[in-house]
Each structure stands twice: as structure tokens, then as C-alpha cells.
Short mmCIF file of C-alpha atoms in Angstrom, two decimals:
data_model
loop_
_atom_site.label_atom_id
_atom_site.label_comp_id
_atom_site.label_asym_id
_atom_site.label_seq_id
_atom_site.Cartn_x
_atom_site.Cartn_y
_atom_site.Cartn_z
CA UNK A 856 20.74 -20.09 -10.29
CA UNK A 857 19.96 -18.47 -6.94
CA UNK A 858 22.06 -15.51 -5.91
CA UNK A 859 23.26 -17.00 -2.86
CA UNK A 860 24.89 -20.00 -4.65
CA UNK A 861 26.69 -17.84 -6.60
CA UNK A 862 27.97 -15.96 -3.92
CA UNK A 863 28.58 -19.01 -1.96
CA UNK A 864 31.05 -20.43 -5.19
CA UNK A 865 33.00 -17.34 -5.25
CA UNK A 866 33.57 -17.89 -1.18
CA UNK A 867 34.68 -21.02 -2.05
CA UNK A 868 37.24 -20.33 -4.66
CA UNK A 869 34.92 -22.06 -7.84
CA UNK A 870 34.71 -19.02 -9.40
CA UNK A 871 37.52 -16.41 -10.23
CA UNK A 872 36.80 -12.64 -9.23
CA UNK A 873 35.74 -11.81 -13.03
CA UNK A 874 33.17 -14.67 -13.72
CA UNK A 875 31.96 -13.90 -10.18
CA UNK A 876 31.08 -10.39 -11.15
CA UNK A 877 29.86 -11.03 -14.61
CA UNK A 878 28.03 -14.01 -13.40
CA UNK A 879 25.95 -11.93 -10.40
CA UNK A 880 25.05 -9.09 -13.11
CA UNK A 881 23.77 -11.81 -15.84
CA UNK A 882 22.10 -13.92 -13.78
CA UNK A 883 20.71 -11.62 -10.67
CA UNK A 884 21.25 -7.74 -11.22
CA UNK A 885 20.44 -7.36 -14.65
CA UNK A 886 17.04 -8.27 -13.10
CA UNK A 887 16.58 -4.93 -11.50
CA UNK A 888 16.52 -3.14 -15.20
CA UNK A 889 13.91 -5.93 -16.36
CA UNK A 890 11.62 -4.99 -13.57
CA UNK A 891 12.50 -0.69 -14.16
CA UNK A 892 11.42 -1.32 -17.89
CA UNK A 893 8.48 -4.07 -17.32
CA UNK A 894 6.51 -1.62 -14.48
CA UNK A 895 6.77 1.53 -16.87
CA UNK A 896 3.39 -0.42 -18.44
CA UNK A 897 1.78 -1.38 -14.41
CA UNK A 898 -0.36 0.63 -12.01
CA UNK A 899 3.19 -0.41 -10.57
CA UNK A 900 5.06 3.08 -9.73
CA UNK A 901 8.22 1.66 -7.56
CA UNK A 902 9.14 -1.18 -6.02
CA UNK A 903 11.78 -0.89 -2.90
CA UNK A 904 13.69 -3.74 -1.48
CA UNK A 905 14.69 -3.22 2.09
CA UNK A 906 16.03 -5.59 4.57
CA UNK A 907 13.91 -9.30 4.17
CA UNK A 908 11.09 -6.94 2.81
CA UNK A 909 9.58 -5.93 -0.77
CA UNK A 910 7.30 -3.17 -0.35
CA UNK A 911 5.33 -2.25 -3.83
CA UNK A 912 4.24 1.24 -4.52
CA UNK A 913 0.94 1.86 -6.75
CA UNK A 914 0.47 4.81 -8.89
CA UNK A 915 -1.76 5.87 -6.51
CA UNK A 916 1.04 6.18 -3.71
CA UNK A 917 -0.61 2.96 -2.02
CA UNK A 918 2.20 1.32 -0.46
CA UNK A 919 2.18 -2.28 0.17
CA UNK A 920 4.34 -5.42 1.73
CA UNK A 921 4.82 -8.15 -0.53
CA UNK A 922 4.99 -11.21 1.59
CA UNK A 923 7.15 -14.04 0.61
CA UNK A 924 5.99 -16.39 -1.52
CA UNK A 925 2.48 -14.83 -2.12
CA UNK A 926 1.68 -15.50 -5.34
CA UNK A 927 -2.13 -13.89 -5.19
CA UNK A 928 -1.36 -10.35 -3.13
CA UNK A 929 -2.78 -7.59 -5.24
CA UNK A 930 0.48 -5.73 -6.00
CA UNK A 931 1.65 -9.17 -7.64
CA UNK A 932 -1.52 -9.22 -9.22
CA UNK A 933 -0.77 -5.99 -10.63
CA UNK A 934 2.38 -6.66 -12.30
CA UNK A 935 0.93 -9.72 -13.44
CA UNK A 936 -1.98 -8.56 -14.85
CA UNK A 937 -0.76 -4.28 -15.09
CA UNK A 938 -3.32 -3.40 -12.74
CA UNK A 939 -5.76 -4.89 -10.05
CA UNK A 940 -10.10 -4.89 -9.95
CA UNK A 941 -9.56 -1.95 -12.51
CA UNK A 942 -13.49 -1.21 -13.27
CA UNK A 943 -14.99 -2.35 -9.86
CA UNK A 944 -12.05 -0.08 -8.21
CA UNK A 945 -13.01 2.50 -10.25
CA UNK A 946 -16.64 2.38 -9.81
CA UNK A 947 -16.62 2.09 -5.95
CA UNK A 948 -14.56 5.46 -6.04
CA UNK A 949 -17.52 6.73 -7.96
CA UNK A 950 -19.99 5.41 -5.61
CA UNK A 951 -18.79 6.19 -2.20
CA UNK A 952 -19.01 9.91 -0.96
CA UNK A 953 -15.87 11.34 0.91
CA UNK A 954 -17.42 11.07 4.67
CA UNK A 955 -18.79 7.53 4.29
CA UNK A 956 -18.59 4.45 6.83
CA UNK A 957 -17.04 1.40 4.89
CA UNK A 958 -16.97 -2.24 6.15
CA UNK A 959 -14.16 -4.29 4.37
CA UNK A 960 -15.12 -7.57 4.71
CA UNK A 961 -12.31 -9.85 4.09
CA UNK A 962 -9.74 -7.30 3.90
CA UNK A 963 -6.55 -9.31 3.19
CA UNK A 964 -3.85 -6.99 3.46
CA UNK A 965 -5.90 -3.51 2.61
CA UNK A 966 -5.31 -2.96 -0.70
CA UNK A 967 -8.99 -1.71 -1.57
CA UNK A 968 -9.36 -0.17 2.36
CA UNK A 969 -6.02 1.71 1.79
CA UNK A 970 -7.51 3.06 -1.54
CA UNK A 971 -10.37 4.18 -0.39
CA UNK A 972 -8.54 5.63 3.31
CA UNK A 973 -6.14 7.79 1.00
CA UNK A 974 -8.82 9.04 -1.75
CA UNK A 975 -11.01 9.81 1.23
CA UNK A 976 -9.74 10.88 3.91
CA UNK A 977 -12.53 11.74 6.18
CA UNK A 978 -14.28 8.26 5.76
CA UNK A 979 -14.10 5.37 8.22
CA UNK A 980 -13.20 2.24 7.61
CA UNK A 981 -13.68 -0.84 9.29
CA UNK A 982 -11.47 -3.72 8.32
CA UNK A 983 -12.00 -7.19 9.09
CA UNK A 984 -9.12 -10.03 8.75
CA UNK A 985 -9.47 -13.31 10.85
CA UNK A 986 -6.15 -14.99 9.41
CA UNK A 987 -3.77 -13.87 12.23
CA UNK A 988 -0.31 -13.74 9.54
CA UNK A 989 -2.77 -11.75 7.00
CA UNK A 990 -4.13 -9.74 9.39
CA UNK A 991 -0.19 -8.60 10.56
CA UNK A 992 0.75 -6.89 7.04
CA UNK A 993 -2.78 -5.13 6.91
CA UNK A 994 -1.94 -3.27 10.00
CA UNK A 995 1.37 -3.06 8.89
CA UNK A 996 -0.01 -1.80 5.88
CA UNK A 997 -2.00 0.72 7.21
CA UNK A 998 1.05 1.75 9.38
CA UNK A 999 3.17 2.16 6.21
CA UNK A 1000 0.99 4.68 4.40
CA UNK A 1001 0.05 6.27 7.88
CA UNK A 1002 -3.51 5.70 7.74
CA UNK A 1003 -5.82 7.22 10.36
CA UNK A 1004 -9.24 6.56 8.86
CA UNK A 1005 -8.99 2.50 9.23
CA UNK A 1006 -9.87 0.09 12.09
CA UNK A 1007 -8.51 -2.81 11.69
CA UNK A 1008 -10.43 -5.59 13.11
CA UNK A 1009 -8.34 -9.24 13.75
CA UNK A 1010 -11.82 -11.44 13.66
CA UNK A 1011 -13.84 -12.38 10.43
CA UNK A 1012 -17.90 -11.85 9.95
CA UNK A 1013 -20.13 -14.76 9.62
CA UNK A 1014 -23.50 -15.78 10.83
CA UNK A 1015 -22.42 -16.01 14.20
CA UNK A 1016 -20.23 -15.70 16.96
CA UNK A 1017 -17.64 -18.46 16.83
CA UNK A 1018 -14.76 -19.96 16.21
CA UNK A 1019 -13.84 -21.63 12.98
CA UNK A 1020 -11.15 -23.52 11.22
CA UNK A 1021 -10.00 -21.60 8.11
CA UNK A 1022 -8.21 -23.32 5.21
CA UNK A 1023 -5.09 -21.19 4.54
CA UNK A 1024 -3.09 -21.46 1.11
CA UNK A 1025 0.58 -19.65 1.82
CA UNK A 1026 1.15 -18.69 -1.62
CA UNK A 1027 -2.58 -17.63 -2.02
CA UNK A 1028 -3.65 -15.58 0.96
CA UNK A 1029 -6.30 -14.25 -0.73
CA UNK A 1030 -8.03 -17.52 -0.87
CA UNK A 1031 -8.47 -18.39 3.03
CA UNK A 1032 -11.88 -19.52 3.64
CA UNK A 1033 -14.05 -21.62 6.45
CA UNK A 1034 -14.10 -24.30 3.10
CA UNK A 1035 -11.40 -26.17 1.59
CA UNK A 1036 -12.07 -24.12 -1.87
CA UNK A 1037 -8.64 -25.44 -3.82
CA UNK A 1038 -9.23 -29.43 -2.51
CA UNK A 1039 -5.86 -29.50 -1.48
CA UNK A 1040 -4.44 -31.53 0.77
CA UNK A 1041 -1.19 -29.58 1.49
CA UNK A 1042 -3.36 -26.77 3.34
CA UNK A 1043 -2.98 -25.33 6.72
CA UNK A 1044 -5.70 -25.13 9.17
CA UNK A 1045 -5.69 -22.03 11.78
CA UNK A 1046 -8.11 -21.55 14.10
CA UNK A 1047 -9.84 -18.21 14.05
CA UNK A 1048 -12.81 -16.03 15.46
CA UNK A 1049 -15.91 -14.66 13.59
CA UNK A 1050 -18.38 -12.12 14.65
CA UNK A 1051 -21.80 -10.79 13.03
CA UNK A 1052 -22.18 -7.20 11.67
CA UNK A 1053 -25.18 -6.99 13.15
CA UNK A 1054 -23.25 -7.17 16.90
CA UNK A 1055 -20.28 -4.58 15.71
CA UNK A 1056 -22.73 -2.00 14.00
CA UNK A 1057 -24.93 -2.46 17.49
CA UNK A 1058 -21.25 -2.28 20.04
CA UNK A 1059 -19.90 0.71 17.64
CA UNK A 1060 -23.15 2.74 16.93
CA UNK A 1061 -22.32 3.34 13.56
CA UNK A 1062 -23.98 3.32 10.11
CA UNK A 1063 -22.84 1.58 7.07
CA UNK A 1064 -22.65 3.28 3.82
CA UNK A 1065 -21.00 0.74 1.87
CA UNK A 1066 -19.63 -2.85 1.93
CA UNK A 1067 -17.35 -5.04 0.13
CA UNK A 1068 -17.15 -8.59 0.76
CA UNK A 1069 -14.48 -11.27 -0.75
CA UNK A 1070 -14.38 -14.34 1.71
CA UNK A 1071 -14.03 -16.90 -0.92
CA UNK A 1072 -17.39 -18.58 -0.90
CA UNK A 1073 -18.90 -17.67 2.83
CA UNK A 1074 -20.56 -14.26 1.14
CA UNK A 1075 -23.97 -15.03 1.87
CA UNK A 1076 -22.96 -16.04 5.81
CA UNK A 1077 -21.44 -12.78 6.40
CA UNK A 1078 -24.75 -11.33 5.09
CA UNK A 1079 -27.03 -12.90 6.68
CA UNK A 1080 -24.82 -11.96 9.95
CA UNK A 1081 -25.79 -8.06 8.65
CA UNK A 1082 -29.18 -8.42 7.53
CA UNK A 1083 -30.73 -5.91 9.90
CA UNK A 1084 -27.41 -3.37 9.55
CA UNK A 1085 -28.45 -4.01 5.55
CA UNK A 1086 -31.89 -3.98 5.94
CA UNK A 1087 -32.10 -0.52 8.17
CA UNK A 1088 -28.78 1.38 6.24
CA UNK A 1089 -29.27 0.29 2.73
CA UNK A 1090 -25.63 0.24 1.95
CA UNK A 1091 -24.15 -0.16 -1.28
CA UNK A 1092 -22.61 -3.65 -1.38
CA UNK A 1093 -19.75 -4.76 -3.55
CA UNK A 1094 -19.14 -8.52 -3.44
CA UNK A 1095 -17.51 -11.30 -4.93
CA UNK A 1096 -19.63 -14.51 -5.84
CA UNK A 1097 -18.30 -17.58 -7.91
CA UNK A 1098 -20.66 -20.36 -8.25
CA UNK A 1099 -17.64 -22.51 -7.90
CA UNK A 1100 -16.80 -21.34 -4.37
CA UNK A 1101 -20.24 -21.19 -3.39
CA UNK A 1102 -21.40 -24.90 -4.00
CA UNK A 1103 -18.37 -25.37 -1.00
CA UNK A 1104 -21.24 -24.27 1.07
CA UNK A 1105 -24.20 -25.47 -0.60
CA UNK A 1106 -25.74 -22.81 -1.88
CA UNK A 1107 -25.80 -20.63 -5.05
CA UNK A 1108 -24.68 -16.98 -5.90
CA UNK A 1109 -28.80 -16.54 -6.59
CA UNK A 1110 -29.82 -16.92 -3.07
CA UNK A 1111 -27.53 -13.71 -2.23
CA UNK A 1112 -29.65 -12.19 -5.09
CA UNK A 1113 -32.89 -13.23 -3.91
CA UNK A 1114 -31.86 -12.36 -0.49
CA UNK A 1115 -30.80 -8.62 -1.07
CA UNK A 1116 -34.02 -8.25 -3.94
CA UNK A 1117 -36.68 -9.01 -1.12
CA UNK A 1118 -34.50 -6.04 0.65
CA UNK A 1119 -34.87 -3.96 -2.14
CA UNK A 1120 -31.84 -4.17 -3.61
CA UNK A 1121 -30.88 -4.48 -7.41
CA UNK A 1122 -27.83 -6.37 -8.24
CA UNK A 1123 -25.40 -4.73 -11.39
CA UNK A 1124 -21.95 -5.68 -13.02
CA UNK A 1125 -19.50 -3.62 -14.49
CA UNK A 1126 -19.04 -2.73 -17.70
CA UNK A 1127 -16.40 -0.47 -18.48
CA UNK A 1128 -17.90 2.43 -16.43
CA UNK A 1129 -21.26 1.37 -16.69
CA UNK A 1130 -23.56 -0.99 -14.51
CA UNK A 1131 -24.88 -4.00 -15.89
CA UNK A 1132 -28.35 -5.13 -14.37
CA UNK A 1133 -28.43 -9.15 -13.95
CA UNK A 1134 -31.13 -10.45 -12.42
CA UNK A 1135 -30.15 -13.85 -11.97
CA UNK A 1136 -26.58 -15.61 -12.14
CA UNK A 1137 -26.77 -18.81 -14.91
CA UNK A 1138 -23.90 -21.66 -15.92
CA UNK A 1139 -23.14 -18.72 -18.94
CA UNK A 1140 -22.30 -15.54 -16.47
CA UNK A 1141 -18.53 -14.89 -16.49
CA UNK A 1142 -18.93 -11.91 -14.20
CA UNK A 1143 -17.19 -12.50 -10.69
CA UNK A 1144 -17.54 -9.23 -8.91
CA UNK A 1145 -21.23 -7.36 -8.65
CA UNK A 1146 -22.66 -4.30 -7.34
CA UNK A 1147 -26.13 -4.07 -5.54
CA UNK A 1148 -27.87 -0.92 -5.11
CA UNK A 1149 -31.31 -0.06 -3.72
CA UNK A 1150 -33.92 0.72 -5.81
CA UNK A 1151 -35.02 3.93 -3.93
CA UNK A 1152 -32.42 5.16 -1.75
CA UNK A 1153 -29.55 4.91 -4.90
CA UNK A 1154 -32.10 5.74 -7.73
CA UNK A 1155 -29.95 8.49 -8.74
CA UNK A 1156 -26.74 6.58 -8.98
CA UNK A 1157 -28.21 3.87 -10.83
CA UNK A 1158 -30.24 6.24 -13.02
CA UNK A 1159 -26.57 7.97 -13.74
CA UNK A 1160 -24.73 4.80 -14.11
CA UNK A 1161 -27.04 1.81 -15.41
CA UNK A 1162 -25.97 0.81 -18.76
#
């Protein structure tokens, strides 16, 4: 029963005074000690409702908005699932060093930029959102945990300069992309811009030290958009890649293997706080998120961390 129909039969004399209170605590406000006692086992520390807003505090003091009907944002995720990207979050704060340059490529609403901003301060990050409503509550976002250290940037990456249709799910932000990934015909289209690394890096003057990509199957575009940033900085490069997502675009996780091996790059999963070396990705790899390191400028950290 939603809260406003009960309210709305008490206004209109179907419910007596009593039931009206005992039926708003049953139904509605016992609700609030169910969430107290369910987020005592989360990364979940507090969650605030303020006017038309829910904004979702990690145990980390990351504050975030929940949007309406969002079923995907990461502080969802984490009450779903008690905690969000656990390992790989936990092994890019082991890999980055406090003053480094970080490009967030699909940021979403900055849950790992925001992270990374408040565990290190004097870094600089450079976040990229093309979906215009997404791109709102990551500056809002940043705004709410007053960030300094983040740029937020309202364009995607790609292989070029242009403008493409993205496919945007409401109750799945996190899955926007340039394909139709879900097949679903209820999607919205929006209209958005896309730049190449290689044309920021050159306009800023900066140098990457590490990059995360998630843009739901168009990895390997947004790479090949960076290749000389990649090939003259040797980031560290955390990425998603689903073979599922990628055959969208006609082409498999392997070729973003093969692509960053020719640079000199080794590609790792994690295990618990270790890094897995795989080689190549097969029908049998359940492994979503991967690490790739270069072979001589990050011996060290893969000597220290390879499983």
C-alpha cells in the first residue's frame, strides 16, 4: 500500500484516527527500523531522506544521491549486494599513488572518482559522463562531499569526435551505451557528444597515471581514442569487458588484450588481493573487471601483487 493512499483515506474519512496511525507505522514507518537493522551488515553507514531526495552515506563518508527509480546506482548496489567492486576497489587504492592523474571513463555518478578524490586528496581526476541527467548527480555528487580534486567532464570518450545516440535505461543508468546492450524496446535515445583522450591529454597537458573504463561494451573505442596518451604514459588501466556487451560492437574482449600486449601491457584479475594473469579471455572466464599493467614500468607492483 503506498503511503500516500493511506494518507489520502484518512483525508477522506475511510479510516478512523487509530487505524490511520497504526496503519502508517505497519505498513510505512516500521520500514525505517528494517533499513537501521539491515545496513548494520552494508558498506552502508546512513541513509538521509531530505526533501524529494535520498542521499546514501558509505562507510567511507562517500556521500551519494540516489536517483529515483535507479535500480543499478552503486549505493543500491551496496545494500543489495553489502558492498560495491569490493576487490577491484580495493586494489586500485593499492595501485594508485596519492598525487596521481586519473581519467574516469564512464563515470556515472562518481562513486569510484569520489573514492579515490577523498582517499587522495592531492590527485586529479578527470571525469567523463556524456548522459546529460547522469552527468547532473555526478557534479552534484562531487558538490555534496565538497570535492576539489575532480573535473567533471559532460562529453564521453570514443574514437572520435562526434556525436552519438546513446541507449539510456532509467532504472539502469549504469548501462547507457552507443549500443542497444539490454534489446529493449522501451529505451530512450539522447543525443550526446564524444571526444578522444588523445585530444584532452593534448588541450590539458597532462599525464595519465591511471584509467578506469566501464562504458558498457564501447571499451576498446575509448582506447583506441587514447592509444598514444597509453602508449607514451603507460597508465595502469582498470576496465570492464563482457563478451556479451562486446559482440554489440563486433568485436571481442581479446582484441583489447592483444591491443594493450603489443603496448606492453599485461592484463590481471583479482583475486582476493592478489592479481590473476589471463592471457586470453575464453567462453569459461567469469571474470568481468581486469587490471593491465606494464611489464617494465609496473614490474614492481606486479612482482608484489601477482598471484
Amino acid at each position: 500500500m503506498n503511503i500516500f493512499d493511506t494518507r489520502t483515506k484518512y483525508l477522506n474519512n475511510q479510516l478512523s484516527k487509530p487505524d490511520y496511525i497504526k496503519q502508517m507505522y505497519q505498513f510505512h514507518h516500521s520500514k525505517l527500523f528494517e533499513y537501521a537493522e539491515f545496513i548494520k551488515q552494508t558498506n552502508i553507514s546512513s541513509i538521509e531522506i531530505i526533501d524529494e531526495k535520498v542521499i546514501v552515506t558509505s562507510r567511507d563518508q562517500v556521500k551519494m544521491i540516489c536517483p529515483k527509480g535507479d535500480h543499478r546506482v552503486a549505493p543500491i548496489e551496496s545494500l543489495n549486494f553489502l558492498d560495491y567492486e569490493t576487490m577491484e576497489s580495493a586494489m586500485i587504492m593499492r595501485l594508485l599513488e596519492p598525487a596521481d592523474c586519473v581519467v574516469d571513463i564512464g563515470a556515472n555518478m562518481g562513486w569510484y572518482s569520489i573514492n579515490i578524490a577523498k582517499k587522495y586528496p592531492d590527485s586529479k581526476i578527470y571525469a567523463f559522463e556524456p548522459i546529460p541527467k547522469t552527468y547532473h548527480y555526478l557534479a552534484e555528487n562531487i558538490s555534496l562531499n565538497n570535492i576539489q580534486n575532480i573535473e567533471a567532464c559532460p562529453f564521453g570518450l570514443s574514437n572520435e569526435k562526434n556525436d552519438l545516440a546513446f541507449y539510456f535505461y532509467p532504472e539502469g543508468g549504469v548501462n547507457a551505451s552507443i549500443a542497444n546492450v539490454s534489446e529493449r524496446e522501451d529505451v530512450e535515445l539522447i543525443n550526446c557528444h564524444v571526444e578522444k583522450l588523445d585530444d584532452f591529454v593534448e588541450q590539458k597537458k597532462i599525464k595519465i597515471d591511471f584509467i578506469k573504463c566501464d562504458v558498457e561494451g564501447a571499451e576498446l573505442f575509448a582506447f583506441k581514442g587514447g592509444v598514444e596518451s597509453i602508449k607514451r604514459d603507460k597508465p595502469i588501466v582498470f576496465t570492464e569487458m563482457l563478451r556479451k556487451w562486446s559482440a554489440k560492437f563486433n568485436y571481442h574482449p581479446n582484441e583489447i588484450i592483444l591491443m594493450f600486449s603489443d603496448l606492453g601491457y599485461e592484463c590481471f584479475y583479482c583475486s582476493e588481493d592478489k592479481l590473476v594473469k589471463i592471457n586470453t579471455m575464453t567462453d569459461d572466464t567469469v571474470e568481468t573487471n581486469f587490471f593491465f599493467l606494464h611489464s617494465d614500468k609496473h614490474a614492481l607492483q606486479i612482482s608484489n601483487l601477482k598471484s
